[in-house]
Every structure is written in structure tokens, then in C-alpha cells.
PDB file of C-alpha atoms in Angstrom:
ATOM      1  CA  MET A   1       7.989 -21.356 -35.701  1.00 69.00           C
ATOM      2  CA  ARG A   2       9.881 -22.204 -32.507  1.00 82.00           C
ATOM      3  CA  LYS A   3       7.369 -24.893 -31.570  1.00 90.00           C
ATOM      4  CA  LEU A   4       7.766 -26.501 -34.992  1.00 89.00           C
ATOM      5  CA  ARG A   5      11.552 -26.382 -34.700  1.00 88.00           C
ATOM      6  CA  LYS A   6      11.400 -27.914 -31.229  1.00 92.00           C
ATOM      7  CA  PHE A   7       9.052 -30.665 -32.455  1.00 94.00           C
ATOM      8  CA  ILE A   8      11.351 -31.449 -35.395  1.00 93.00           C
ATOM      9  CA  PHE A   9      14.344 -31.579 -33.038  1.00 94.00           C
ATOM     10  CA  TYR A  10      12.727 -34.052 -30.641  1.00 95.00           C
ATOM     11  CA  PHE A  11      11.247 -36.116 -33.464  1.00 96.00           C
ATOM     12  CA  SER A  12      14.736 -36.333 -35.013  1.00 95.00           C
ATOM     13  CA  ILE A  13      16.125 -37.621 -31.706  1.00 95.00           C
ATOM     14  CA  PHE A  14      13.382 -40.262 -31.648  1.00 97.00           C
ATOM     15  CA  LEU A  15      14.146 -41.317 -35.250  1.00 96.00           C
ATOM     16  CA  LEU A  16      17.893 -41.430 -34.539  1.00 95.00           C
ATOM     17  CA  PHE A  17      17.464 -43.774 -31.574  1.00 96.00           C
ATOM     18  CA  LEU A  18      14.953 -45.886 -33.484  1.00 96.00           C
ATOM     19  CA  GLY A  19      17.422 -46.169 -36.379  1.00 93.00           C
ATOM     20  CA  ILE A  20      20.250 -47.135 -34.036  1.00 94.00           C
ATOM     21  CA  LEU A  21      18.077 -49.818 -32.421  1.00 94.00           C
ATOM     22  CA  ILE A  22      17.193 -51.231 -35.858  1.00 90.00           C
ATOM     23  CA  ILE A  23      20.877 -51.317 -36.834  1.00 89.00           C
ATOM     24  CA  ILE A  24      21.787 -53.066 -33.574  1.00 90.00           C
ATOM     25  CA  TYR A  25      19.021 -55.615 -34.159  1.00 88.00           C
ATOM     26  CA  LEU A  26      20.139 -56.287 -37.733  1.00 85.00           C
ATOM     27  CA  THR A  27      23.800 -56.509 -36.730  1.00 83.00           C
ATOM     28  CA  ARG A  28      23.057 -59.056 -34.007  1.00 84.00           C
ATOM     29  CA  GLN A  29      21.274 -61.442 -36.378  1.00 80.00           C
ATOM     30  CA  THR A  30      22.738 -64.877 -36.911  1.00 75.00           C
ATOM     31  CA  ARG A  31      24.429 -65.684 -40.200  1.00 71.00           C
ATOM     32  CA  GLU A  32      21.354 -67.682 -41.319  1.00 76.00           C
ATOM     33  CA  GLN A  33      18.964 -64.830 -40.523  1.00 78.00           C
ATOM     34  CA  THR A  34      21.174 -62.354 -42.351  1.00 74.00           C
ATOM     35  CA  LEU A  35      21.409 -64.617 -45.405  1.00 73.00           C
ATOM     36  CA  TRP A  36      17.636 -65.149 -45.443  1.00 76.00           C
ATOM     37  CA  LEU A  37      17.023 -61.393 -45.242  1.00 74.00           C
ATOM     38  CA  SER A  38      19.640 -60.766 -47.944  1.00 70.00           C
ATOM     39  CA  ASN A  39      18.076 -63.320 -50.276  1.00 70.00           C
ATOM     40  CA  ALA A  40      14.610 -61.868 -49.725  1.00 71.00           C
ATOM     41  CA  GLY A  41      16.029 -58.400 -50.335  1.00 67.00           C
ATOM     42  CA  ALA A  42      17.856 -59.501 -53.472  1.00 64.00           C
ATOM     43  CA  ARG A  43      14.615 -60.684 -55.067  1.00 65.00           C
ATOM     44  CA  ALA A  44      12.913 -57.344 -54.442  1.00 67.00           C
ATOM     45  CA  PHE A  45      16.102 -55.432 -55.190  1.00 65.00           C
ATOM     46  CA  SER A  46      16.206 -56.124 -58.921  1.00 63.00           C
ATOM     47  CA  GLU A  47      12.567 -55.077 -59.302  1.00 67.00           C
ATOM     48  CA  PHE A  48      12.738 -51.849 -57.305  1.00 67.00           C
ATOM     49  CA  PHE A  49      16.265 -50.754 -58.237  1.00 63.00           C
ATOM     50  CA  PRO A  50      16.858 -51.717 -61.889  1.00 63.00           C
ATOM     51  CA  TRP A  51      19.353 -48.865 -62.425  1.00 58.00           C
ATOM     52  CA  HIS A  52      21.888 -50.560 -60.123  1.00 60.00           C
ATOM     53  CA  GLU A  53      22.790 -53.097 -62.790  1.00 62.00           C
ATOM     54  CA  ASN A  54      24.884 -50.624 -64.809  1.00 63.00           C
ATOM     55  CA  GLN A  55      28.676 -50.825 -65.069  1.00 67.00           C
ATOM     56  CA  TYR A  56      29.367 -47.980 -62.599  1.00 66.00           C
ATOM     57  CA  TRP A  57      27.350 -49.573 -59.804  1.00 63.00           C
ATOM     58  CA  VAL A  58      29.043 -52.900 -60.500  1.00 65.00           C
ATOM     59  CA  MET A  59      32.470 -51.211 -60.440  1.00 65.00           C
ATOM     60  CA  LEU A  60      31.658 -49.643 -57.046  1.00 64.00           C
ATOM     61  CA  LYS A  61      30.323 -53.022 -55.868  1.00 64.00           C
ATOM     62  CA  LEU A  62      26.932 -51.439 -55.215  1.00 65.00           C
ATOM     63  CA  ASN A  63      24.913 -53.879 -57.286  1.00 63.00           C
ATOM     64  CA  ASN A  64      24.627 -56.153 -54.252  1.00 68.00           C
ATOM     65  CA  PRO A  65      21.709 -55.399 -51.896  1.00 69.00           C
ATOM     66  CA  ARG A  66      23.826 -56.157 -48.815  1.00 72.00           C
ATOM     67  CA  LYS A  67      26.393 -53.563 -49.895  1.00 75.00           C
ATOM     68  CA  LEU A  68      23.961 -51.004 -51.255  1.00 77.00           C
ATOM     69  CA  ILE A  69      21.846 -50.974 -48.100  1.00 80.00           C
ATOM     70  CA  HIS A  70      24.739 -49.174 -46.412  1.00 84.00           C
ATOM     71  CA  VAL A  71      24.384 -46.252 -48.842  1.00 85.00           C
ATOM     72  CA  TYR A  72      20.664 -45.972 -48.119  1.00 85.00           C
ATOM     73  CA  GLN A  73      21.238 -46.430 -44.408  1.00 89.00           C
ATOM     74  CA  GLY A  74      23.846 -43.658 -44.467  1.00 92.00           C
ATOM     75  CA  PHE A  75      21.458 -41.440 -46.444  1.00 94.00           C
ATOM     76  CA  ALA A  76      18.688 -41.934 -43.856  1.00 94.00           C
ATOM     77  CA  PHE A  77      21.025 -41.266 -40.928  1.00 95.00           C
ATOM     78  CA  GLY A  78      22.398 -38.191 -42.712  1.00 96.00           C
ATOM     79  CA  VAL A  79      18.915 -36.698 -43.105  1.00 96.00           C
ATOM     80  CA  ILE A  80      18.039 -37.424 -39.488  1.00 96.00           C
ATOM     81  CA  VAL A  81      21.309 -36.203 -37.962  1.00 96.00           C
ATOM     82  CA  GLU A  82      21.555 -33.086 -40.154  1.00 95.00           C
ATOM     83  CA  THR A  83      17.961 -32.181 -39.279  1.00 95.00           C
ATOM     84  CA  LEU A  84      18.736 -32.789 -35.612  1.00 94.00           C
ATOM     85  CA  VAL A  85      21.836 -30.569 -35.517  1.00 94.00           C
ATOM     86  CA  LEU A  86      20.209 -27.791 -37.573  1.00 92.00           C
ATOM     87  CA  THR A  87      17.202 -27.605 -35.266  1.00 91.00           C
ATOM     88  CA  ALA A  88      19.161 -28.048 -32.024  1.00 90.00           C
ATOM     89  CA  PRO A  89      18.573 -25.310 -29.450  1.00 88.00           C
ATOM     90  CA  GLY A  90      21.394 -23.286 -28.060  1.00 80.00           C
ATOM     91  CA  LYS A  91      23.822 -20.630 -29.183  1.00 79.00           C
ATOM     92  CA  LYS A  92      23.732 -19.503 -32.753  1.00 79.00           C
ATOM     93  CA  VAL A  93      26.376 -21.580 -34.476  1.00 76.00           C
ATOM     94  CA  ARG A  94      27.217 -21.275 -38.142  1.00 85.00           C
ATOM     95  CA  ILE A  95      25.166 -23.627 -40.242  1.00 86.00           C
ATOM     96  CA  PHE A  96      28.276 -25.141 -41.864  1.00 88.00           C
ATOM     97  CA  LEU A  97      29.781 -25.984 -38.460  1.00 90.00           C
ATOM     98  CA  ARG A  98      26.554 -27.756 -37.542  1.00 90.00           C
ATOM     99  CA  SER A  99      26.766 -29.732 -40.787  1.00 92.00           C
ATOM    100  CA  TYR A 100      30.362 -30.659 -40.002  1.00 94.00           C
ATOM    101  CA  LEU A 101      29.141 -31.934 -36.624  1.00 93.00           C
ATOM    102  CA  ALA A 102      26.480 -33.991 -38.436  1.00 95.00           C
ATOM    103  CA  VAL A 103      29.178 -35.619 -40.591  1.00 96.00           C
ATOM    104  CA  LEU A 104      31.200 -36.486 -37.483  1.00 96.00           C
ATOM    105  CA  ILE A 105      28.149 -37.978 -35.743  1.00 95.00           C
ATOM    106  CA  CYS A 106      27.265 -40.058 -38.817  1.00 96.00           C
ATOM    107  CA  PHE A 107      30.847 -41.300 -39.123  1.00 96.00           C
ATOM    108  CA  TYR A 108      30.843 -42.178 -35.427  1.00 95.00           C
ATOM    109  CA  ILE A 109      27.606 -44.173 -35.825  1.00 94.00           C
ATOM    110  CA  SER A 110      29.039 -46.025 -38.847  1.00 94.00           C
ATOM    111  CA  PHE A 111      32.273 -46.755 -37.035  1.00 95.00           C
ATOM    112  CA  LEU A 112      30.493 -48.026 -33.908  1.00 93.00           C
ATOM    113  CA  ASP A 113      28.265 -50.245 -36.068  1.00 92.00           C
ATOM    114  CA  GLN A 114      31.339 -51.835 -37.643  1.00 92.00           C
ATOM    115  CA  LEU A 115      33.074 -52.132 -34.275  1.00 93.00           C
ATOM    116  CA  HIS A 116      29.988 -53.834 -32.864  1.00 91.00           C
ATOM    117  CA  LYS A 117      30.183 -56.413 -35.691  1.00 88.00           C
ATOM    118  CA  ARG A 118      33.578 -57.566 -34.393  1.00 89.00           C
ATOM    119  CA  PHE A 119      31.847 -58.955 -31.314  1.00 89.00           C
ATOM    120  CA  VAL A 120      29.045 -60.728 -33.185  1.00 85.00           C
ATOM    121  CA  PRO A 121      29.819 -64.297 -34.284  1.00 83.00           C
ATOM    122  CA  GLY A 122      29.970 -64.605 -38.069  1.00 79.00           C
ATOM    123  CA  ARG A 123      30.262 -60.834 -38.614  1.00 82.00           C
ATOM    124  CA  GLU A 124      33.372 -58.736 -39.180  1.00 85.00           C
ATOM    125  CA  PHE A 125      34.571 -55.138 -39.283  1.00 90.00           C
ATOM    126  CA  ASP A 126      34.472 -53.863 -42.883  1.00 88.00           C
ATOM    127  CA  PHE A 127      35.910 -50.415 -43.570  1.00 91.00           C
ATOM    128  CA  ALA A 128      34.308 -50.478 -47.043  1.00 87.00           C
ATOM    129  CA  ASP A 129      30.897 -50.419 -45.322  1.00 89.00           C
ATOM    130  CA  ILE A 130      31.896 -47.183 -43.581  1.00 93.00           C
ATOM    131  CA  ILE A 131      32.761 -45.723 -46.995  1.00 91.00           C
ATOM    132  CA  ARG A 132      29.377 -46.843 -48.360  1.00 89.00           C
ATOM    133  CA  ASP A 133      27.628 -45.264 -45.360  1.00 93.00           C
ATOM    134  CA  ALA A 134      29.593 -42.062 -45.990  1.00 95.00           C
ATOM    135  CA  MET A 135      28.442 -41.973 -49.617  1.00 92.00           C
ATOM    136  CA  GLY A 136      24.873 -41.880 -48.354  1.00 93.00           C
ATOM    137  CA  TYR A 137      25.252 -39.375 -45.567  1.00 95.00           C
ATOM    138  CA  PHE A 138      27.398 -36.932 -47.523  1.00 95.00           C
ATOM    139  CA  VAL A 139      24.684 -36.734 -50.197  1.00 95.00           C
ATOM    140  CA  SER A 140      21.834 -36.375 -47.714  1.00 96.00           C
ATOM    141  CA  ILE A 141      23.617 -33.845 -45.508  1.00 96.00           C
ATOM    142  CA  THR A 142      24.367 -31.752 -48.593  1.00 95.00           C
ATOM    143  CA  ILE A 143      20.729 -31.895 -49.723  1.00 95.00           C
ATOM    144  CA  VAL A 144      19.371 -30.986 -46.268  1.00 95.00           C
ATOM    145  CA  LEU A 145      21.953 -28.186 -45.962  1.00 93.00           C
ATOM    146  CA  ILE A 146      20.913 -26.698 -49.316  1.00 94.00           C
ATOM    147  CA  ILE A 147      17.238 -26.871 -48.321  1.00 93.00           C
ATOM    148  CA  ALA A 148      18.049 -25.237 -44.960  1.00 90.00           C
ATOM    149  CA  LEU A 149      19.976 -22.437 -46.679  1.00 90.00           C
ATOM    150  CA  ILE A 150      17.057 -21.826 -49.067  1.00 92.00           C
ATOM    151  CA  ILE A 151      14.583 -21.727 -46.166  1.00 88.00           C
ATOM    152  CA  LYS A 152      16.882 -19.386 -44.233  1.00 85.00           C
ATOM    153  CA  GLY A 153      17.161 -17.104 -47.283  1.00 87.00           C
ATOM    154  CA  ILE A 154      13.395 -17.033 -47.791  1.00 87.00           C
ATOM    155  CA  TYR A 155      12.880 -16.308 -44.090  1.00 83.00           C
ATOM    156  CA  LYS A 156      15.345 -13.388 -44.204  1.00 82.00           C
ATOM    157  CA  LEU A 157      13.777 -12.053 -47.397  1.00 81.00           C
ATOM    158  CA  CYS A 158      10.298 -12.180 -45.855  1.00 80.00           C
ATOM    159  CA  SER A 159      11.598 -10.466 -42.716  1.00 78.00           C
ATOM    160  CA  ILE A 160      13.073  -7.638 -44.806  1.00 76.00           C
ATOM    161  CA  ILE A 161       9.859  -7.227 -46.811  1.00 74.00           C
ATOM    162  CA  PHE A 162       7.662  -7.134 -43.704  1.00 70.00           C
ATOM    163  CA  LEU A 163      10.078  -4.784 -41.948  1.00 65.00           C
ATOM    164  CA  ARG A 164       9.939  -2.338 -44.895  1.00 62.00           C
ATOM    165  CA  ARG A 165       6.152  -2.468 -44.909  1.00 61.00           C
ATOM    166  CA  SER A 166       5.933  -1.726 -41.191  1.00 61.00           C
ATOM    167  CA  VAL A 167       8.400   1.181 -41.527  1.00 57.00           C
ATOM    168  CA  GLU A 168       6.474   2.674 -44.472  1.00 58.00           C
ATOM    169  CA  GLU A 169       3.193   2.577 -42.554  1.00 57.00           C
TER     170      GLU A 169
END
């Protein structure tokens, strides 16, 4: 179990750095490259995500692939960072404190991404993108936290059952 946890931890670090490198690459694109990618994404977007055409998504301005990608990006980073902090070695720290740390790390990544855009010609800092990122990582961190709590509960239950069996024998 410890080897699996250690593998997951290091794999999460790898995925986090890979994700950050992809974001840096995408942020540094020229305006023309970004528009080309957005147009290509928009064509596929309506086919793969037909539910985003409803009034609520339009109201939240999430019916645009350029805006919506921030929600999915935040979701992916939330899964990776929450998995990383939950499997991190060290002192036993309450699971909810680790999740709080994951939220802070995700916010920090979103903020640095927007700050980086200020120094790229044709790009600008957009606080609304941080909010969209947060929508994604709050959902994913909550999902991963619930799964972790279920796994922890099952593990404790199995430990109690096996402990009773060994005592009875």
C-alpha cells in the first residue's frame, strides 16, 4: 500500500509539472495561434459539449470554448493537486487541512497563470478566468476528497474486521 501511495504521489508531481508546462506554452502563444486554436476548438466544442448551449451556461458565459476551458483546466489541476497533497509523505495531517492546502495551491497556479499573461503581448490578466478555474478545482477537490474519505472508511472497517478475527483465533 505504501509503494502505491508513493507512486501516486510522484506521478501526481509529474502530472502537475506537465500541466504547468502546457499552460505556459498555451499562454505564450501569439494572438493568431490562440485564435486558430480557439476556432478549431469551437468547431469540436459544439459536437462534444452540446449541453453548454443552455441558458445557465450562457448566463455564466461558459458557452464559449475559450472561457469553458478554464473550468476543465481547473478541474484537472484540482484532481492532480488534491491527489498529490493526500498522498504526500510526512506527519499525519487532517485530511481537510490537506484539501485546504490543495485549494490554495490551485488558486496560486491560477493567479500565476493570469499574472504571466500580463507579460505576454496580446494577453491580459482576467480575474474572471481565476473564478472559472476555481469552479473546476472546487468540484474536483470535493470529489477526490469524498473518494478519499470512502477509501479511508473502508480501510478502517477492514482493519477492524481483520483485527477481530485475529483476536478471536
